[in-house]
Amino acid sequence: MRIYLLAGEPSGDKLGAAIMAGLKTLSPGIEFRGVAGPLMQAEGMASLFSMDDLSVMGISEVLPRYPALKRRLNEATHDVLDWQPNALLTIDSPDFSLRLAKRVKAASDIRTIQYVAPSVWAWRPGRARKMARYIDQVLALLPFEPPYMEAAGVRCDFVGHPVVTEPVASPAEVEDFRVLEGLGGRRILLVLPGSRQSEIERMSPVFAEALAEVARRVPDVRVVVPAADAVAEMVVEIAKTWPGDPLVLVTGANAEAARVRKRAAFAAADAALATSGTVSLELAASGTPMVIAYDMSWLSWQIMSRLARVDTVTLVNLVSGTRVIPEFLGPECEPQPIAAALAELLLDPVAREAQIDAMSDTMMKLGSAGEPPGIRAARAVLDGLR
């Protein structure tokens, strides 16, 4: 059996490596080919070209690279059709992945599978109907996604979210973190300002003012800021202007030690302030109560708020079916209400417990008690081929 895989970014490479391992376990002798990152290559697949060639976001970034991306699309299309696999499995990166699948389906009867469903439950439901013309199967990370895709005529299997396989800090690691960083018994407020320069610049003034109010209400609080590698220097400089004597966590020379330190910070935190995104699931896995805040331009808010089909953007709220995680979005992203919500979490055990219960339910629904997502995804692929 032959499977052609394509990943366009590190998160997709991680999903791809897990499903490759699952497929090798369930179908020994299976062959792979495609576009891969280092994790998929470690599973035994050579890459047609560098995955980094596809790692580009935003109109202003894509336009200068459009000719090169089109050449890569042509190259991948020819490679798939020449090899004639049993299935083409594209992983996330929808702009490139779905174009590739559409071309392959137009020229062959190769089964097409998209790993990671588009967020049609949130906005632009028409995407599902368009995908149904050339995608045979979707592997979904979230349990409520299959009905949306199936209504459009696409088979969709919920296979679990990779966050359930991520290691969580042990009590000993949490205690070591507190001791090594000199935190003692102080309350810890984790602050996650984002991974992109533009969102950090936009959110930093709001966070600074909110943190000043939190420090006034909760004098023993200590702010801890895990910084994404791409914006670490920027976060270090900005955090110097924040109250709470911020401790900024950067990767440094020892990547594994940095990962352990970050896990320990997540688990040690009494509460977290985070921008919107999948980080809410990382916090939920650690049982860390949170407040979500995100702002955007006036025009972007007007467009997004009109297109949105849900009343919350936080995945913990969506998966658990609750609205227990406070959100302050767009015009509601103001320092005073954000600070009040954070102070409540830091000072009120009942408020924290309500969130922790919802987070535990979320992890169960995402597959924490079942087989690893890589195995579940592999089973779904093989079942579809049969």
Tab-separated table of C-alpha atoms in Angstrom:
chain	number	residue	atom	x	y	z
A	1	MET	CA	0.000	0.000	0.000
A	2	ARG	CA	1.178	3.497	-0.846
A	3	ILE	CA	0.283	6.754	0.921
A	4	TYR	CA	1.409	10.162	-0.340
A	5	LEU	CA	1.596	12.705	2.497
A	6	LEU	CA	2.077	16.453	2.469
A	7	ALA	CA	2.723	18.714	5.470
A	8	GLY	CA	3.393	22.430	5.181
A	9	GLU	CA	4.252	23.516	8.721
A	10	PRO	CA	5.670	22.102	12.002
A	11	SER	CA	2.267	21.271	13.509
A	12	GLY	CA	1.408	19.302	10.374
A	13	ASP	CA	4.777	17.546	10.493
A	14	LYS	CA	3.940	16.412	14.029
A	15	LEU	CA	0.536	15.071	12.980
A	16	GLY	CA	2.108	13.414	9.962
A	17	ALA	CA	4.769	11.630	11.993
A	18	ALA	CA	2.135	10.274	14.380
A	19	ILE	CA	-0.121	8.943	11.626
A	20	MET	CA	2.866	7.432	9.803
A	21	ALA	CA	3.820	5.551	12.977
A	22	GLY	CA	0.216	4.400	13.326
A	23	LEU	CA	0.000	3.248	9.720
A	24	LYS	CA	3.265	1.293	10.015
A	25	THR	CA	1.893	-0.441	13.116
A	26	LEU	CA	-1.437	-1.356	11.518
A	27	SER	CA	-0.192	-2.042	7.980
A	28	PRO	CA	3.418	-3.290	7.961
A	29	GLY	CA	5.170	-2.748	4.660
A	30	ILE	CA	3.263	0.423	3.804
A	31	GLU	CA	5.172	2.895	1.609
A	32	PHE	CA	5.301	6.670	2.016
A	33	ARG	CA	6.279	9.525	-0.251
A	34	GLY	CA	5.652	13.260	-0.246
A	35	VAL	CA	6.611	16.521	1.434
A	36	ALA	CA	7.762	16.200	5.022
A	37	GLY	CA	9.373	17.964	7.921
A	38	PRO	CA	12.055	16.492	10.191
A	39	LEU	CA	9.644	14.406	12.295
A	40	MET	CA	8.078	12.705	9.286
A	41	GLN	CA	11.517	12.180	7.780
A	42	ALA	CA	12.558	10.483	11.016
A	43	GLU	CA	9.696	8.036	10.374
A	44	GLY	CA	11.403	7.073	7.132
A	45	MET	CA	10.071	9.393	4.431
A	46	ALA	CA	12.255	11.422	2.086
A	47	SER	CA	10.854	14.864	1.232
A	48	LEU	CA	10.259	15.934	-2.358
A	49	PHE	CA	11.320	19.457	-1.359
A	50	SER	CA	11.730	21.404	1.864
A	51	MET	CA	8.534	21.751	3.889
A	52	ASP	CA	9.690	25.284	4.716
A	53	ASP	CA	8.923	26.268	1.114
A	54	LEU	CA	5.223	26.090	2.032
A	55	SER	CA	5.401	27.796	5.425
A	56	VAL	CA	4.015	31.188	4.516
A	57	MET	CA	0.953	33.060	5.795
A	58	GLY	CA	-0.838	36.263	4.860
A	59	ILE	CA	-1.514	37.935	1.516
A	60	SER	CA	1.474	40.275	1.702
A	61	GLU	CA	3.793	37.326	2.390
A	62	VAL	CA	2.261	35.005	-0.226
A	63	LEU	CA	2.226	37.384	-3.197
A	64	PRO	CA	6.021	37.733	-3.626
A	65	ARG	CA	6.379	33.957	-3.343
A	66	TYR	CA	3.422	33.044	-5.539
A	67	PRO	CA	5.527	31.943	-8.573
A	68	ALA	CA	7.661	29.689	-6.367
A	69	LEU	CA	4.591	28.254	-4.623
A	70	LYS	CA	2.941	27.567	-7.978
A	71	ARG	CA	6.063	25.713	-9.137
A	72	ARG	CA	5.964	23.611	-5.955
A	73	LEU	CA	2.275	22.889	-6.538
A	74	ASN	CA	3.017	21.712	-10.087
A	75	GLU	CA	5.923	19.628	-8.842
A	76	ALA	CA	3.863	17.939	-6.108
A	77	THR	CA	0.948	17.289	-8.469
A	78	HIS	CA	3.171	15.558	-11.018
A	79	ASP	CA	4.884	13.547	-8.284
A	80	VAL	CA	1.574	12.252	-6.912
A	81	LEU	CA	0.224	11.325	-10.339
A	82	ASP	CA	3.485	9.653	-11.385
A	83	TRP	CA	3.618	7.534	-8.202
A	84	GLN	CA	-0.108	6.612	-8.205
A	85	PRO	CA	-0.577	6.059	-4.450
A	86	ASN	CA	-3.665	4.509	-2.876
A	87	ALA	CA	-4.333	7.820	-1.165
A	88	LEU	CA	-3.154	11.416	-0.988
A	89	LEU	CA	-3.160	12.574	2.637
A	90	THR	CA	-2.721	16.343	3.013
A	91	ILE	CA	-2.217	17.743	6.502
A	92	ASP	CA	-3.621	21.156	7.451
A	93	SER	CA	-2.078	24.030	5.332
A	94	PRO	CA	-5.396	24.289	3.449
A	95	ASP	CA	-4.340	26.923	0.914
A	96	PHE	CA	-1.776	24.570	-0.609
A	97	SER	CA	-3.234	21.206	0.435
A	98	LEU	CA	-6.685	21.680	-1.041
A	99	ARG	CA	-5.306	23.013	-4.321
A	100	LEU	CA	-3.142	19.913	-4.591
A	101	ALA	CA	-6.046	17.591	-3.795
A	102	LYS	CA	-8.275	19.335	-6.341
A	103	ARG	CA	-5.690	18.889	-9.092
A	104	VAL	CA	-5.038	15.245	-8.230
A	105	LYS	CA	-8.744	14.396	-8.088
A	106	ALA	CA	-9.344	16.083	-11.459
A	107	ALA	CA	-6.702	13.880	-13.087
A	108	SER	CA	-7.177	10.550	-11.260
A	109	ASP	CA	-9.306	8.433	-8.938
A	110	ILE	CA	-6.720	8.594	-6.117
A	111	ARG	CA	-8.463	8.822	-2.732
A	112	THR	CA	-7.996	12.274	-1.201
A	113	ILE	CA	-7.882	12.784	2.573
A	114	GLN	CA	-7.522	16.084	4.437
A	115	TYR	CA	-6.190	15.872	8.011
A	116	VAL	CA	-7.564	18.789	10.090
A	117	ALA	CA	-11.023	20.022	9.179
A	118	PRO	CA	-11.514	23.659	8.203
A	119	SER	CA	-13.388	25.697	10.816
A	120	VAL	CA	-16.681	25.655	8.910
A	121	TRP	CA	-18.478	25.552	12.271
A	122	ALA	CA	-17.102	29.031	13.000
A	123	TRP	CA	-17.398	30.803	9.631
A	124	ARG	CA	-17.583	30.272	5.864
A	125	PRO	CA	-19.664	27.056	5.853
A	126	GLY	CA	-19.554	27.063	2.056
A	127	ARG	CA	-15.999	25.715	2.206
A	128	ALA	CA	-17.316	22.276	3.161
A	129	ARG	CA	-19.525	22.066	0.070
A	130	LYS	CA	-16.626	23.086	-2.169
A	131	MET	CA	-14.332	20.505	-0.566
A	132	ALA	CA	-16.902	17.768	-1.181
A	133	ARG	CA	-16.145	17.986	-4.909
A	134	TYR	CA	-12.591	16.717	-4.520
A	135	ILE	CA	-12.030	15.528	-0.919
A	136	ASP	CA	-13.163	11.988	-0.062
A	137	GLN	CA	-12.452	12.001	3.673
A	138	VAL	CA	-11.599	14.435	6.453
A	139	LEU	CA	-9.831	13.575	9.712
A	140	ALA	CA	-11.096	15.941	12.419
A	141	LEU	CA	-9.369	17.035	15.620
A	142	LEU	CA	-12.531	18.239	17.366
A	143	PRO	CA	-15.518	16.024	18.264
A	144	PHE	CA	-18.209	18.412	17.011
A	145	GLU	CA	-16.731	18.795	13.501
A	146	PRO	CA	-17.942	15.619	11.688
A	147	PRO	CA	-21.623	16.635	11.365
A	148	TYR	CA	-20.661	19.846	9.559
A	149	MET	CA	-18.542	18.012	6.992
A	150	GLU	CA	-20.939	15.080	6.620
A	151	ALA	CA	-23.826	17.463	5.913
A	152	ALA	CA	-21.825	18.596	2.875
A	153	GLY	CA	-21.338	15.005	1.727
A	154	VAL	CA	-17.790	14.358	2.971
A	155	ARG	CA	-16.897	11.422	5.192
A	156	CYS	CA	-15.427	12.853	8.408
A	157	ASP	CA	-13.825	10.875	11.238
A	158	PHE	CA	-13.054	12.373	14.639
A	159	VAL	CA	-9.599	11.024	15.488
A	160	GLY	CA	-8.683	13.016	18.606
A	161	HIS	CA	-6.570	16.083	19.254
A	162	PRO	CA	-2.757	15.824	19.587
A	163	VAL	CA	-2.836	17.912	22.784
A	164	VAL	CA	-3.955	14.791	24.692
A	165	THR	CA	-0.601	13.132	24.005
A	166	GLU	CA	1.518	16.057	25.210
A	167	PRO	CA	3.362	15.435	28.503
A	168	VAL	CA	2.163	17.335	31.572
A	169	ALA	CA	4.519	18.432	34.364
A	170	SER	CA	4.747	16.212	37.407
A	171	PRO	CA	4.325	17.614	40.943
A	172	ALA	CA	8.098	17.225	41.406
A	173	GLU	CA	8.802	19.299	38.278
A	174	VAL	CA	6.391	21.983	39.473
A	175	GLU	CA	8.088	22.131	42.867
A	176	ASP	CA	11.547	22.280	41.247
A	177	PHE	CA	10.356	25.149	39.043
A	178	ARG	CA	9.097	27.128	42.050
A	179	VAL	CA	12.334	26.580	43.945
A	180	LEU	CA	14.722	27.290	41.062
A	181	GLU	CA	12.890	30.480	40.088
A	182	GLY	CA	12.555	31.666	43.690
A	183	LEU	CA	8.764	31.803	43.514
A	184	GLY	CA	8.101	30.366	46.958
A	185	GLY	CA	4.403	30.342	47.769
A	186	ARG	CA	3.484	33.351	45.600
A	187	ARG	CA	0.485	33.166	43.292
A	188	ILE	CA	1.579	32.710	39.686
A	189	LEU	CA	-0.130	34.436	36.785
A	190	LEU	CA	0.898	33.036	33.412
A	191	VAL	CA	0.759	35.568	30.577
A	192	LEU	CA	0.742	34.381	26.961
A	193	PRO	CA	0.750	37.438	24.671
A	194	GLY	CA	0.874	35.509	21.381
A	195	SER	CA	3.400	34.210	18.884
A	196	ARG	CA	3.178	36.917	16.224
A	197	GLN	CA	4.768	40.355	16.436
A	198	SER	CA	1.614	42.155	15.296
A	199	GLU	CA	-0.638	40.637	17.952
A	200	ILE	CA	1.917	41.220	20.713
A	201	GLU	CA	2.211	44.886	19.730
A	202	ARG	CA	-1.571	45.239	19.755
A	203	MET	CA	-2.188	43.360	23.012
A	204	SER	CA	0.757	44.569	25.091
A	205	PRO	CA	-0.718	47.931	26.236
A	206	VAL	CA	-3.976	46.229	27.262
A	207	PHE	CA	-2.112	43.482	29.115
A	208	ALA	CA	0.155	45.998	30.871
A	209	GLU	CA	-2.774	47.989	32.224
A	210	ALA	CA	-4.675	44.869	33.242
A	211	LEU	CA	-1.621	43.452	35.034
A	212	ALA	CA	-1.163	46.697	36.972
A	213	GLU	CA	-4.709	46.372	38.293
A	214	VAL	CA	-4.212	42.678	39.113
A	215	ALA	CA	-1.037	43.509	41.038
A	216	ARG	CA	-2.988	46.097	43.028
A	217	ARG	CA	-5.725	43.602	43.910
A	218	VAL	CA	-3.414	40.593	44.432
A	219	PRO	CA	-0.133	41.975	45.857
A	220	ASP	CA	1.674	38.622	46.045
A	221	VAL	CA	1.160	37.747	42.361
A	222	ARG	CA	4.172	36.932	40.165
A	223	VAL	CA	3.871	37.205	36.405
A	224	VAL	CA	5.482	34.431	34.305
A	225	VAL	CA	5.704	34.870	30.517
A	226	PRO	CA	6.610	31.908	28.264
A	227	ALA	CA	7.979	33.501	25.073
A	228	ALA	CA	7.679	31.876	21.649
A	229	ASP	CA	11.096	31.587	19.995
A	230	ALA	CA	10.192	33.818	17.029
A	231	VAL	CA	9.306	36.768	19.275
A	232	ALA	CA	11.428	36.065	22.377
A	233	GLU	CA	13.563	39.213	22.171
A	234	MET	CA	10.507	41.391	21.664
A	235	VAL	CA	8.672	39.812	24.616
A	236	VAL	CA	11.699	40.256	26.888
A	237	GLU	CA	11.797	43.995	26.117
A	238	ILE	CA	8.055	44.529	26.436
A	239	ALA	CA	7.812	42.598	29.704
A	240	LYS	CA	10.272	45.013	31.308
A	241	THR	CA	7.488	47.606	31.269
A	242	TRP	CA	4.933	45.304	32.929
A	243	PRO	CA	4.241	45.162	36.671
A	244	GLY	CA	4.515	41.957	38.684
A	245	ASP	CA	8.292	41.574	38.212
A	246	PRO	CA	7.763	39.368	35.127
A	247	LEU	CA	9.793	36.202	34.727
A	248	VAL	CA	10.234	35.618	30.975
A	249	LEU	CA	10.920	32.049	29.881
A	250	VAL	CA	13.027	31.709	26.723
A	251	THR	CA	14.356	28.552	25.105
A	252	GLY	CA	18.105	29.128	25.454
A	253	ALA	CA	20.723	26.520	24.578
A	254	ASN	CA	18.958	23.476	26.066
A	255	ALA	CA	15.675	22.974	24.207
A	256	GLU	CA	14.545	19.974	26.255
A	257	ALA	CA	15.155	21.768	29.556
A	258	ALA	CA	13.161	24.716	28.196
A	259	ARG	CA	10.238	22.428	27.346
A	260	VAL	CA	10.245	20.970	30.859
A	261	ARG	CA	10.403	24.479	32.334
A	262	LYS	CA	7.462	25.632	30.211
A	263	ARG	CA	5.360	22.596	31.203
A	264	ALA	CA	6.147	23.248	34.844
A	265	ALA	CA	5.152	26.910	34.500
A	266	PHE	CA	1.815	25.923	32.971
A	267	ALA	CA	1.084	23.455	35.744
A	268	ALA	CA	2.299	25.766	38.523
A	269	ALA	CA	0.188	28.742	37.452
A	270	ASP	CA	-2.876	29.680	39.480
A	271	ALA	CA	-4.357	31.449	36.454
A	272	ALA	CA	-3.434	32.521	32.929
A	273	LEU	CA	-4.103	35.446	30.622
A	274	ALA	CA	-3.864	34.351	27.004
A	275	THR	CA	-4.637	35.563	23.519
A	276	SER	CA	-7.164	33.498	21.613
A	277	GLY	CA	-5.974	30.271	19.982
A	278	THR	CA	-5.085	26.639	20.564
A	279	VAL	CA	-3.067	27.673	23.623
A	280	SER	CA	-6.353	27.342	25.526
A	281	LEU	CA	-6.110	23.570	25.019
A	282	GLU	CA	-2.515	23.513	26.274
A	283	LEU	CA	-3.676	25.331	29.392
A	284	ALA	CA	-6.622	22.947	29.759
A	285	ALA	CA	-4.298	19.943	29.564
A	286	SER	CA	-2.384	21.386	32.524
A	287	GLY	CA	-5.565	22.262	34.401
A	288	THR	CA	-4.705	25.961	34.377
A	289	PRO	CA	-7.706	28.330	34.727
A	290	MET	CA	-7.639	31.107	32.166
A	291	VAL	CA	-8.984	34.358	30.797
A	292	ILE	CA	-8.929	34.894	27.024
A	293	ALA	CA	-8.411	38.367	25.550
A	294	TYR	CA	-7.951	39.386	21.942
A	295	ASP	CA	-8.317	42.596	19.981
A	296	MET	CA	-8.104	43.415	16.300
A	297	SER	CA	-8.646	46.362	14.007
A	298	TRP	CA	-12.115	47.897	13.855
A	299	LEU	CA	-12.624	46.700	10.274
A	300	SER	CA	-11.472	43.147	11.033
A	301	TRP	CA	-13.823	42.989	14.022
A	302	GLN	CA	-16.769	44.194	11.945
A	303	ILE	CA	-16.119	41.518	9.338
A	304	MET	CA	-15.374	38.667	11.758
A	305	SER	CA	-18.252	39.381	14.109
A	306	ARG	CA	-20.693	39.308	11.199
A	307	LEU	CA	-19.296	36.085	9.738
A	308	ALA	CA	-19.027	34.196	13.034
A	309	ARG	CA	-21.488	31.351	13.549
A	310	VAL	CA	-20.597	30.711	17.220
A	311	ASP	CA	-20.772	32.855	20.347
A	312	THR	CA	-17.335	31.882	21.687
A	313	VAL	CA	-13.882	31.409	20.165
A	314	THR	CA	-12.379	29.435	23.051
A	315	LEU	CA	-12.059	25.745	22.263
A	316	VAL	CA	-12.553	24.711	25.893
A	317	ASN	CA	-15.946	26.424	25.856
A	318	LEU	CA	-16.864	24.858	22.528
A	319	VAL	CA	-15.787	21.307	23.340
A	320	SER	CA	-17.166	21.249	26.891
A	321	GLY	CA	-20.428	22.904	25.840
A	322	THR	CA	-20.018	25.520	28.570
A	323	ARG	CA	-19.096	29.177	28.569
A	324	VAL	CA	-17.019	28.979	31.736
A	325	ILE	CA	-13.866	30.554	30.235
A	326	PRO	CA	-14.233	34.378	30.254
A	327	GLU	CA	-13.539	36.040	26.908
A	328	PHE	CA	-12.841	39.694	26.196
A	329	LEU	CA	-12.817	40.140	22.437
A	330	GLY	CA	-12.798	43.142	20.116
A	331	PRO	CA	-14.468	46.155	21.749
A	332	GLU	CA	-14.773	44.230	25.043
A	333	CYS	CA	-11.008	43.767	25.278
A	334	GLU	CA	-10.545	46.351	28.032
A	335	PRO	CA	-8.034	46.242	30.926
A	336	GLN	CA	-10.462	46.693	33.840
A	337	PRO	CA	-12.840	43.763	33.151
A	338	ILE	CA	-9.887	41.556	32.201
A	339	ALA	CA	-8.196	42.381	35.518
A	340	ALA	CA	-11.394	41.721	37.466
A	341	ALA	CA	-11.775	38.275	35.889
A	342	LEU	CA	-8.131	37.416	36.595
A	343	ALA	CA	-8.342	38.579	40.202
A	344	GLU	CA	-11.402	36.392	40.714
A	345	LEU	CA	-9.534	33.340	39.438
A	346	LEU	CA	-6.497	34.095	41.582
A	347	LEU	CA	-8.510	34.661	44.764
A	348	ASP	CA	-11.582	32.418	44.435
A	349	PRO	CA	-11.086	28.612	44.538
A	350	VAL	CA	-14.695	28.048	43.459
A	351	ALA	CA	-14.143	29.987	40.213
A	352	ARG	CA	-11.011	27.956	39.503
A	353	GLU	CA	-12.768	24.636	40.172
A	354	ALA	CA	-15.567	25.447	37.738
A	355	GLN	CA	-13.006	25.906	34.980
A	356	ILE	CA	-10.972	22.851	35.980
A	357	ASP	CA	-14.071	20.644	35.721
A	358	ALA	CA	-14.786	21.960	32.198
A	359	MET	CA	-11.144	21.469	31.186
A	360	SER	CA	-11.147	17.872	32.422
A	361	ASP	CA	-14.315	17.212	30.410
A	362	THR	CA	-12.673	18.818	27.368
A	363	MET	CA	-9.643	16.540	27.547
A	364	MET	CA	-11.877	13.470	27.805
A	365	LYS	CA	-13.891	14.561	24.762
A	366	LEU	CA	-10.669	15.209	22.824
A	367	GLY	CA	-9.613	11.596	23.342
A	368	SER	CA	-7.415	11.500	26.445
A	369	ALA	CA	-8.907	8.172	27.575
A	370	GLY	CA	-8.694	6.388	24.208
A	371	GLU	CA	-6.073	5.371	21.682
A	372	PRO	CA	-3.521	8.016	20.654
A	373	PRO	CA	-4.743	10.241	17.800
A	374	GLY	CA	-2.065	8.890	15.446
A	375	ILE	CA	-3.415	5.345	15.748
A	376	ARG	CA	-7.029	6.495	15.480
A	377	ALA	CA	-6.227	8.526	12.380
A	378	ALA	CA	-4.400	5.574	10.817
A	379	ARG	CA	-7.396	3.295	11.464
A	380	ALA	CA	-9.725	5.819	9.819
A	381	VAL	CA	-7.490	6.056	6.732
A	382	LEU	CA	-7.274	2.284	6.322
A	383	ASP	CA	-11.000	1.866	6.900
A	384	GLY	CA	-11.724	4.454	4.223
A	385	LEU	CA	-9.448	2.676	1.766
A	386	ARG	CA	-11.183	-0.634	2.443
